[in-house]
XYZ file of C-alpha atoms in Angstrom:
657
model
C -74.379 43.791 38.664
C -73.155 45.846 41.586
C -72.335 49.022 39.722
C -75.314 50.567 38.012
C -73.692 53.501 36.222
C -73.050 52.479 32.598
C -72.688 54.644 29.530
C -74.476 53.615 26.348
C -71.222 52.294 24.902
C -70.376 50.409 28.073
C -73.879 48.927 28.142
C -73.468 47.666 24.597
C -70.100 46.185 25.557
C -71.724 44.463 28.532
C -74.184 42.618 26.311
C -71.353 41.489 24.012
C -69.409 40.195 27.016
C -72.518 38.438 28.266
C -72.790 36.612 24.952
C -69.128 35.571 25.177
C -69.696 34.372 28.736
C -71.747 31.440 27.522
C -68.502 29.703 26.573
C -67.621 29.069 30.214
C -69.079 29.525 33.635
C -68.272 32.551 35.773
C -65.529 31.859 38.314
C -66.553 30.268 41.589
C -63.958 32.413 43.375
C -62.525 35.860 42.911
C -60.969 38.676 44.893
C -62.599 39.037 48.291
C -62.918 42.780 47.659
C -63.872 44.394 44.366
C -62.525 47.737 43.159
C -65.249 50.191 42.227
C -64.469 50.407 38.507
C -63.352 53.265 36.335
C -66.781 53.818 34.786
C -68.417 54.383 38.180
C -65.916 56.940 39.557
C -65.417 60.566 38.592
C -62.466 62.615 39.860
C -63.840 66.080 40.495
C -61.031 68.584 41.024
C -57.742 69.181 42.795
C -54.413 67.388 42.769
C -55.218 64.306 40.677
C -57.777 65.973 38.400
C -55.037 68.310 37.181
C -52.665 65.438 36.516
C -55.248 63.310 34.751
C -56.137 66.250 32.499
C -52.457 66.685 31.661
C -52.183 62.970 30.978
C -55.132 63.110 28.560
C -54.334 66.374 26.790
C -50.518 66.341 26.758
C -48.910 63.037 27.728
C -50.950 60.632 25.609
C -50.806 62.813 22.434
C -47.061 63.278 22.994
C -46.483 59.528 23.271
C -48.622 58.825 20.216
C -46.577 61.344 18.220
C -43.302 59.768 19.399
C -44.567 56.299 18.478
C -45.200 57.568 14.951
C -41.887 59.401 14.601
C -39.823 56.474 15.903
C -41.444 53.972 13.524
C -43.220 52.013 16.231
C -46.600 52.315 14.513
C -45.226 52.001 11.002
C -43.653 48.652 11.932
C -47.128 47.129 11.691
C -47.476 48.499 8.148
C -44.024 47.166 7.287
C -45.129 43.712 8.428
C -47.600 43.569 5.512
C -45.328 45.546 3.157
C -47.572 48.604 3.161
C -44.516 50.634 4.153
C -40.941 50.127 2.954
C -37.863 49.370 4.982
C -36.790 47.163 7.878
C -38.337 46.906 11.329
C -37.460 49.974 13.387
C -36.097 49.731 16.907
C -36.146 47.013 19.541
C -38.067 43.738 19.497
C -40.363 44.965 22.280
C -41.370 48.244 20.610
C -44.826 46.883 19.739
C -45.676 46.860 23.438
C -45.310 50.649 23.575
C -48.050 50.959 20.962
C -50.313 48.549 22.850
C -49.842 50.352 26.167
C -50.578 53.680 24.499
C -53.833 52.278 23.122
C -54.700 51.129 26.642
C -53.961 54.571 28.087
C -55.949 56.292 25.338
C -58.862 53.912 25.911
C -59.075 54.886 29.581
C -59.093 58.526 28.476
C -61.904 57.813 25.993
C -63.918 56.086 28.698
C -63.973 59.313 30.737
C -63.817 61.925 27.944
C -65.313 60.916 24.561
C -63.116 62.262 21.753
C -64.044 61.423 18.133
C -60.592 62.359 16.861
C -58.780 60.103 19.321
C -61.321 57.349 18.701
C -60.664 57.507 14.948
C -56.891 57.521 15.447
C -57.105 54.373 17.542
C -59.241 52.772 14.835
C -56.504 53.548 12.293
C -53.742 52.044 14.420
C -55.818 48.978 15.305
C -56.471 48.380 11.599
C -52.703 48.289 11.029
C -52.226 45.882 13.932
C -54.946 43.580 12.614
C -53.398 43.599 9.144
C -49.985 42.677 10.585
C -51.384 39.580 12.309
C -50.485 36.354 10.529
C -53.328 33.999 9.492
C -52.847 31.665 12.462
C -52.865 34.546 14.965
C -49.105 35.111 15.406
C -48.334 38.803 15.910
C -44.700 39.873 16.140
C -43.595 42.400 13.486
C -39.995 42.071 14.719
C -40.031 38.738 12.870
C -42.813 39.223 10.310
C -41.233 42.237 8.587
C -38.299 40.053 7.480
C -38.667 36.424 8.673
C -35.231 35.489 7.357
C -33.590 38.255 9.375
C -35.572 38.851 12.588
C -34.607 41.680 14.894
C -31.709 41.112 17.300
C -32.869 39.122 20.311
C -35.546 37.218 18.431
C -34.761 33.568 17.755
C -34.318 31.973 14.333
C -37.756 30.397 14.747
C -40.893 31.321 16.646
C -40.766 30.983 20.433
C -37.253 29.461 20.663
C -35.627 32.350 22.542
C -38.462 33.213 24.896
C -35.900 34.164 27.554
C -35.432 37.490 25.808
C -37.516 37.685 22.639
C -40.485 39.391 24.342
C -42.882 37.587 21.968
C -45.223 36.752 24.843
C -44.560 39.935 26.789
C -45.698 42.043 23.831
C -48.982 40.225 23.380
C -49.696 40.376 27.099
C -49.865 44.145 26.696
C -51.956 43.595 23.553
C -54.528 41.683 25.615
C -54.696 44.406 28.261
C -55.110 47.080 25.588
C -57.777 45.051 23.782
C -59.927 44.665 26.882
C -59.546 48.346 27.799
C -60.467 49.430 24.266
C -63.464 47.093 24.164
C -64.760 48.271 27.529
C -64.316 51.938 26.570
C -65.816 51.801 23.068
C -67.784 48.562 22.694
C -65.706 47.760 19.587
C -64.329 44.245 19.117
C -61.680 45.196 16.546
C -58.680 44.831 18.836
C -60.360 42.273 21.089
C -60.747 39.906 18.122
C -57.033 40.313 17.333
C -56.178 39.484 20.937
C -58.457 36.442 21.032
C -57.012 35.091 17.790
C -53.494 35.449 19.176
C -54.378 34.006 22.578
C -55.967 30.997 20.888
C -52.679 30.379 19.052
C -50.701 30.692 22.293
C -53.131 28.266 23.991
C -52.661 25.769 21.154
C -48.879 26.119 21.332
C -48.139 26.056 25.076
C -49.436 23.945 27.906
C -49.211 20.477 29.452
C -49.665 18.859 26.022
C -47.620 21.448 24.126
C -44.474 23.498 24.542
C -43.274 23.826 28.122
C -41.769 27.280 28.394
C -42.312 30.628 30.064
C -41.940 34.232 28.917
C -38.633 35.743 29.939
C -40.475 38.948 30.808
C -43.683 38.343 32.702
C -46.828 40.199 31.575
C -48.882 37.785 29.511
C -50.206 36.253 32.741
C -51.950 39.532 33.642
C -53.246 39.954 30.103
C -54.600 36.407 29.928
C -56.590 36.899 33.133
C -58.077 40.131 31.778
C -58.957 38.344 28.552
C -60.540 35.562 30.590
C -62.646 38.049 32.507
C -63.809 39.648 29.239
C -64.651 36.395 27.439
C -65.040 33.811 30.223
C -62.993 31.439 28.084
C -61.453 29.192 30.743
C -58.486 28.313 28.524
C -56.980 31.729 29.132
C -57.053 31.400 32.906
C -55.601 27.889 32.643
C -52.806 29.169 30.405
C -51.953 31.968 32.845
C -51.742 29.332 35.554
C -49.562 27.123 33.339
C -47.021 29.880 32.691
C -46.807 30.585 36.423
C -46.471 26.941 37.444
C -43.875 26.255 34.759
C -41.376 28.591 36.433
C -38.612 26.760 38.261
C -38.893 23.735 35.940
C -37.135 22.663 32.692
C -38.207 24.552 29.548
C -38.322 24.088 25.794
C -36.262 27.243 25.320
C -32.841 27.732 23.757
C -30.345 29.780 25.770
C -28.479 32.593 24.092
C -24.771 31.980 23.351
C -22.540 32.902 26.281
C -20.910 35.721 24.285
C -24.264 37.176 23.169
C -25.319 40.597 24.475
C -28.585 38.851 25.376
C -26.932 36.206 27.562
C -28.154 38.011 30.671
C -31.585 36.595 29.880
C -30.245 33.068 30.429
C -30.037 33.749 34.170
C -33.116 32.144 35.633
C -33.042 34.052 38.963
C -33.018 37.244 36.864
C -36.514 36.376 35.598
C -37.796 34.721 38.807
C -37.485 31.299 37.173
C -35.016 29.421 39.364
C -37.569 28.217 41.947
C -41.274 27.349 41.529
C -43.312 30.451 42.295
C -45.120 28.894 45.251
C -41.748 28.249 46.903
C -40.207 31.689 46.392
C -39.335 33.589 49.557
C -37.738 36.883 48.494
C -37.826 39.383 45.661
C -34.935 38.890 43.293
C -34.009 39.573 39.706
C -35.416 42.188 37.361
C -37.776 44.399 39.356
C -40.403 45.068 36.669
C -40.589 41.395 35.762
C -41.090 40.598 39.445
C -43.939 43.102 39.871
C -45.797 41.655 36.886
C -45.209 38.134 38.161
C -46.593 38.926 41.615
C -49.611 40.680 40.081
C -50.347 37.664 37.901
C -49.923 35.337 40.868
C -52.440 37.385 42.832
C -54.970 37.150 40.014
C -54.656 33.388 39.758
C -54.603 32.947 43.553
C -57.858 34.907 43.804
C -59.583 33.023 40.988
C -58.279 29.560 41.898
C -58.195 29.946 45.682
C -54.545 28.897 45.697
C -53.270 29.131 49.274
C -49.687 28.247 48.301
C -49.539 31.220 45.935
C -51.065 33.421 48.634
C -48.502 32.330 51.222
C -45.627 32.967 48.797
C -46.955 36.437 47.993
C -47.194 37.281 51.687
C -43.581 36.195 52.236
C -42.311 38.147 49.249
C -44.259 41.286 50.178
C -42.830 41.206 53.708
C -39.355 40.782 52.233
C -39.763 43.783 49.911
C -41.236 46.111 52.538
C -38.662 45.190 55.162
C -35.491 45.164 53.011
C -35.955 46.409 49.420
C -38.385 49.324 49.294
C -37.151 52.860 48.758
C -38.702 55.604 50.866
C -40.347 56.888 47.668
C -41.913 53.485 46.986
C -39.346 52.910 44.242
C -38.130 49.377 43.543
C -34.872 47.986 42.241
C -31.410 48.839 43.515
C -29.030 47.897 40.695
C -29.181 50.191 37.708
C -26.924 48.089 35.484
C -29.252 45.069 35.542
C -32.499 46.781 36.635
C -32.761 44.378 39.544
C -33.251 43.972 43.254
C -30.055 43.798 45.279
C -28.966 42.181 48.525
C -30.763 42.817 51.794
C -30.870 46.568 52.564
C -29.037 47.413 49.326
C -30.693 50.766 48.563
C -28.174 53.180 47.006
C -29.472 56.666 46.291
C -27.553 58.184 43.391
C -27.379 54.938 41.392
C -30.850 53.710 42.345
C -32.573 51.857 39.518
C -36.148 52.635 40.651
C -37.568 52.450 37.136
C -40.901 54.190 36.606
C -42.259 50.887 35.273
C -41.315 49.203 38.548
C -43.374 51.778 40.436
C -46.287 51.156 38.067
C -45.930 47.436 38.755
C -45.696 48.074 42.487
C -49.022 49.928 42.441
C -50.670 47.098 40.477
C -49.281 44.490 42.879
C -50.243 46.304 46.072
C -53.764 47.006 44.813
C -54.208 43.281 44.173
C -52.791 42.362 47.580
C -55.356 44.642 49.197
C -58.255 43.286 47.154
C -57.297 39.752 48.136
C -56.516 40.320 51.825
C -58.253 43.562 52.860
C -55.335 45.047 54.818
C -54.655 48.760 54.383
C -50.889 48.241 54.741
C -50.876 47.462 51.018
C -52.732 50.685 50.244
C -50.199 52.605 52.333
C -47.368 51.352 50.121
C -49.504 52.018 47.040
C -50.046 55.602 48.203
C -46.354 56.104 48.980
C -45.466 54.898 45.496
C -48.202 56.856 43.741
C -47.289 60.268 45.180
C -43.541 59.816 44.996
C -41.781 57.105 42.988
C -44.483 56.927 40.312
C -45.376 60.596 39.942
C -41.730 61.655 39.684
C -41.615 59.725 36.389
C -43.366 62.514 34.444
C -42.709 66.251 34.340
C -45.311 68.739 35.478
C -45.792 69.706 31.826
C -46.480 66.067 30.954
C -44.104 65.681 28.005
C -40.754 64.634 29.502
C -39.999 61.585 31.606
C -37.661 59.712 33.895
C -36.790 56.096 33.225
C -34.919 55.859 36.544
C -35.915 57.899 39.591
C -32.798 58.302 41.749
C -32.910 59.741 45.256
C -29.806 61.903 44.730
C -28.257 63.720 41.779
C -24.983 65.503 41.156
C -26.728 67.753 38.653
C -26.302 65.585 35.572
C -29.813 64.076 35.568
C -32.553 65.483 33.338
C -35.911 64.350 32.040
C -36.175 63.107 28.443
C -38.875 63.510 25.795
C -38.724 59.794 24.896
C -36.392 56.800 25.069
C -35.014 54.122 22.788
C -36.441 51.715 25.373
C -39.687 53.622 25.891
C -41.642 51.355 28.203
C -42.043 53.968 30.936
C -44.011 56.829 29.314
C -46.897 54.672 28.081
C -46.855 52.588 31.265
C -47.141 55.740 33.332
C -49.941 57.057 31.109
C -51.991 53.878 31.381
C -51.721 53.774 35.182
C -52.677 57.454 35.401
C -55.778 56.603 33.413
C -56.675 53.829 35.851
C -56.462 56.092 38.894
C -60.260 56.356 39.435
C -60.400 52.598 40.014
C -57.945 52.868 42.937
C -60.087 55.181 45.092
C -63.004 53.042 46.302
C -63.646 49.340 46.817
C -66.468 47.198 48.162
C -67.327 43.787 49.534
C -71.015 42.908 49.771
C -72.404 45.627 52.078
C -69.024 47.147 52.936
C -67.569 50.245 51.259
C -63.855 51.090 51.461
C -62.387 54.559 51.007
C -58.912 53.504 49.893
C -57.386 56.777 48.669
C -58.219 60.373 49.480
C -59.116 62.061 46.199
C -61.793 64.676 45.479
C -64.234 62.442 43.626
C -67.637 60.833 43.556
C -68.961 57.383 42.670
C -72.216 55.472 42.611
C -72.212 51.939 44.009
C -74.766 49.312 45.028
C -74.729 48.478 48.732
C -77.306 46.331 50.452
C -79.422 46.454 47.302
C -79.485 50.249 47.284
C -77.791 52.772 45.038
C -75.400 54.890 47.103
C -73.601 58.031 45.999
C -70.295 58.546 47.820
C -68.359 61.781 47.387
C -65.098 63.127 48.791
C -64.059 66.741 49.243
C -60.436 67.240 50.209
C -57.284 69.258 49.614
C -55.167 66.117 50.068
C -52.196 65.623 49.918
C -51.545 69.152 51.216
C -54.430 69.125 53.703
C -55.411 66.192 55.911
C -59.086 67.142 56.137
C -61.352 64.756 54.198
C -65.137 65.123 54.032
C -67.072 62.060 52.828
C -70.721 62.562 51.908
C -73.091 59.623 51.492
C -76.416 59.705 49.677
C -78.261 56.379 49.385
C -81.498 56.441 47.392
C -83.175 55.018 50.511
C -81.874 54.450 54.061
C -79.594 51.416 54.041
C -77.320 49.712 56.538
C -73.728 49.107 55.518
C -70.188 49.424 56.841
C -67.958 52.298 55.775
C -64.223 51.555 56.082
C -62.021 54.670 56.058
C -58.287 54.133 55.721
C -56.154 55.690 58.467
C -52.765 55.917 56.724
C -49.729 54.358 58.346
C -47.925 57.717 58.252
C -50.752 59.119 60.458
C -50.241 56.234 62.906
C -46.499 56.855 63.319
C -45.608 54.066 60.890
C -44.005 55.014 57.546
C -44.236 51.391 56.355
C -45.334 48.132 57.966
C -41.795 47.107 58.935
C -38.703 48.491 60.654
C -37.158 49.623 57.363
C -38.046 53.255 58.102
C -39.181 55.106 61.215
C -39.982 58.655 62.198
C -37.009 60.033 64.065
C -37.904 62.941 66.307
C -40.529 63.034 69.044
C -40.600 66.783 68.511
C -41.960 66.218 65.001
C -44.877 64.095 66.216
C -48.402 65.427 65.636
C -49.930 67.327 68.526
C -53.258 65.549 67.929
C -54.399 62.106 66.848
C -56.432 61.460 63.697
C -60.095 62.276 64.357
C -63.284 60.905 62.843
C -66.830 62.221 63.129
C -70.271 61.459 61.682
C -72.619 64.401 61.170
C -70.439 66.431 63.505
C -70.408 63.911 66.362
C -67.008 62.368 67.215
C -66.588 58.652 66.596
C -64.093 56.586 68.654
C -61.148 55.794 66.409
C -60.676 52.035 66.603
C -58.282 51.074 63.803
C -58.199 47.480 62.594
C -56.038 46.406 59.669
C -55.511 50.077 58.883
C -59.196 51.048 58.684
C -61.622 52.845 60.948
C -65.006 51.185 60.402
C -68.475 52.609 60.930
C -71.573 50.458 60.594
C -74.911 52.178 60.714
C -78.022 52.869 58.712
C -77.009 55.647 56.353
C -79.375 58.246 54.955
C -78.982 60.901 52.285
C -76.902 63.812 53.554
C -74.860 61.868 56.110
C -71.354 63.292 56.367
C -68.171 61.700 57.668
C -65.214 63.914 58.501
C -61.653 62.629 58.797
C -58.911 64.904 60.104
C -55.336 63.736 59.666
C -52.717 65.941 61.342
C -49.837 66.614 58.941
C -46.718 67.790 60.773
C -43.370 67.707 59.018
C -41.547 64.501 60.020
C -37.926 63.414 59.906
C -37.357 59.845 58.743
C -34.416 57.551 59.399
C -33.667 54.193 57.809
C -32.865 50.832 59.324
C -29.124 50.734 60.218
C -28.731 47.959 57.649
C -29.250 50.504 54.853
C -25.632 51.627 54.608
C -26.444 54.355 52.072
C -28.608 56.156 54.652
C -26.547 55.746 57.820
C -26.396 59.073 59.680
C -28.828 60.623 57.236
C -32.388 61.932 57.507
C -35.213 62.400 55.038
C -38.264 64.653 55.307
C -41.926 63.745 54.890
C -45.228 65.496 55.346
C -48.337 63.385 54.975
C -47.772 61.026 52.033
C -45.208 63.334 50.389
C -41.455 62.679 50.479
C -39.367 65.843 50.100
C -36.147 66.645 48.278
C -33.716 69.536 48.404
C -32.727 70.972 45.025
C -29.757 73.173 44.293
C -31.944 75.775 42.566
C -33.576 76.630 45.915
C -30.483 76.282 48.073
C -27.578 78.230 46.664
C -26.749 75.760 43.910
C -25.572 72.894 46.098
C -27.208 70.585 48.618
C -24.798 67.669 49.057
C -22.885 69.614 51.734
C -25.918 70.433 53.890
C -26.495 68.736 57.243
C -29.752 68.632 59.177
C -29.994 68.630 62.934
C -32.462 66.405 64.740
C -33.776 69.361 66.743
C -33.959 71.957 63.957
C -37.397 73.522 63.597
C -39.164 72.549 60.370
C -42.021 74.556 58.923
C -44.230 74.315 55.864
C -46.020 76.745 53.567
C -48.165 76.404 50.453
C -46.724 78.145 47.391
C -49.435 78.378 44.710
C -47.073 79.769 42.070
C -44.265 77.232 42.561
C -44.162 73.961 40.604
C -47.868 73.980 39.893
C -48.735 74.706 43.517
C -46.874 72.818 46.229
C -46.427 72.721 49.981
C -42.763 73.453 50.663
C -40.816 72.577 53.801
C -38.485 75.137 55.304
C -35.927 75.022 58.069
C -32.335 75.653 59.035
C -29.525 73.334 58.052
C -25.766 73.722 58.423
C -23.281 74.293 55.606
C -19.766 74.008 56.917
C -20.133 75.530 60.374
C -22.722 78.118 59.398
C -26.506 77.847 59.765
C -28.327 78.294 56.471
C -32.010 78.391 55.629
C -33.191 75.667 53.273
C -36.226 74.910 51.141
C -37.424 71.410 50.290
C -39.947 70.597 47.563
C -41.962 67.434 46.915
C -39.728 64.750 45.448
C -42.107 64.166 42.560
C -41.578 67.769 41.379
C -37.773 67.787 41.242
C -35.941 68.370 37.933
C -38.704 70.590 36.548
C -36.489 73.692 36.570
C -33.442 72.408 34.749
C -30.504 70.318 35.909
C -29.152 70.663 39.407
C -28.112 68.853 42.538
C -30.767 66.990 44.509
C -30.815 65.036 47.759
C -33.595 63.170 49.544
C -31.418 61.873 52.383
C -29.531 64.701 54.110
C -26.494 64.189 56.283
C -27.367 64.231 59.961
C -25.665 66.801 62.140
């Protein structure tokens, strides 16, 4: 094994997995690059440590409480008549419980908590009891089989376009693997295996030919395959992907049904075989899960057609469909991508779940191809479109993350369709696994986070640690401590924003030469400058490393104006503001109550200042704009922090004077 740091629980889980692995051989192929896993990485302090603590101590308990109060947990008890009454809520509510278990499992892996552990045991016992003898698990039907919840078909699997039967259990599989890896317990893993075995018996070349209307099971099946090495699960993930764009054994909803939208095959990326798709279309969250699943199968099967399709689609998204915040999805009424350059601000869909999916997709693209352009988009999404989805306090949320508001938008404690809070919580818990990666004797520093990890490189145990005030400060110190001198290559990402490239396309560009940094990024080893040769977004240093070696990266962080491609009609003659990876917004509370009437000149001086007592500690941007014909000072705050001081106007894209 590459990573030598295992807790006692994780070690026990490893031996159980090893026993399961006898059922099938390990894959001949996999991702070219491997993420240094959660168990091997510790976030030490600073920006993300604070947010992960809030996620563990506030967000996850809040979501668990809401799941109880809204009947989501009790639905499993109703399925076996241990609680009275009908199924509560929507047919996909079970997935919120599964995602919360996944998030809580990541928290347990880093911070053992007997109370949380016992609460998960209680919920898992209910889930196991609700599972039917053959493995079927769908309380929306089981509670009252004669009257299933709206959207479910009259029989199992017949309305897969919108029933979410397979979507739900995809999240079950992800939760089961996370819980098993965190605790060593098989309780939920056995439930997932029993269900996956039923799905494998039901669907496939010799069985039903259908696909889930909402992708997700493909990701879960691959995770289950990795945990058990049962090759049927990988084959089934491949089957569901390859079945798209072909005839299905699925009944459409009646044309006058409120669920008829799910009959539209482009809406669920099902009109063309996945290997032939060329652009992102349809429901944005579905698309992100599809592309993540395709990456997994492409890596494990070595499928070049999948890889080529993913490259085409990624280029399409980054050149025509990506919001400056990393948000995805233009049309709020159908939660979908729009036409080329269709990126409205006030009505932007930009669901938090789509940002979660975007991070998962871009991480996989990097692991498969090794280009930092994917990590740049991941970073943009993480600090902006994703992080805006949760309040600073951790207990209210955005479903959509618009880039402008007339003052009517506010965060909510929970939702009837509550996919976003638990999705956000589970990604926050996975953050340590996004920081470092490796390939043989190569170590990648992917994200700049105060942290440390122990990895095996060249047969030696190497401690790598970062000290940084990022994202407010561009100085990053990387300390390396191998147990013995060892030769390996260190790849340090040089972000696109530090190379005058907001994204790897012409969708956005920095506008003013006067905003450009006065110095280039600088790299040194043990105090001696290193020539900065950037290839595929990384500066690479190969040498024999010894304990105490220190690498210093300095990234100048001037305030930059950004303009959009002229094709983006919503942003014509408008400017946005960035500093480092942070996109800024103007709120009415800081600017006399209104911001929609402000204009920003291309030559106006922009400054920045850290405010430790504002919004949990933020770097603000200041300058002079024009209101009417009069100059007026303005304050901009990080976009992720908006709407934490009550309702009010907000603008990311200011009119250009």
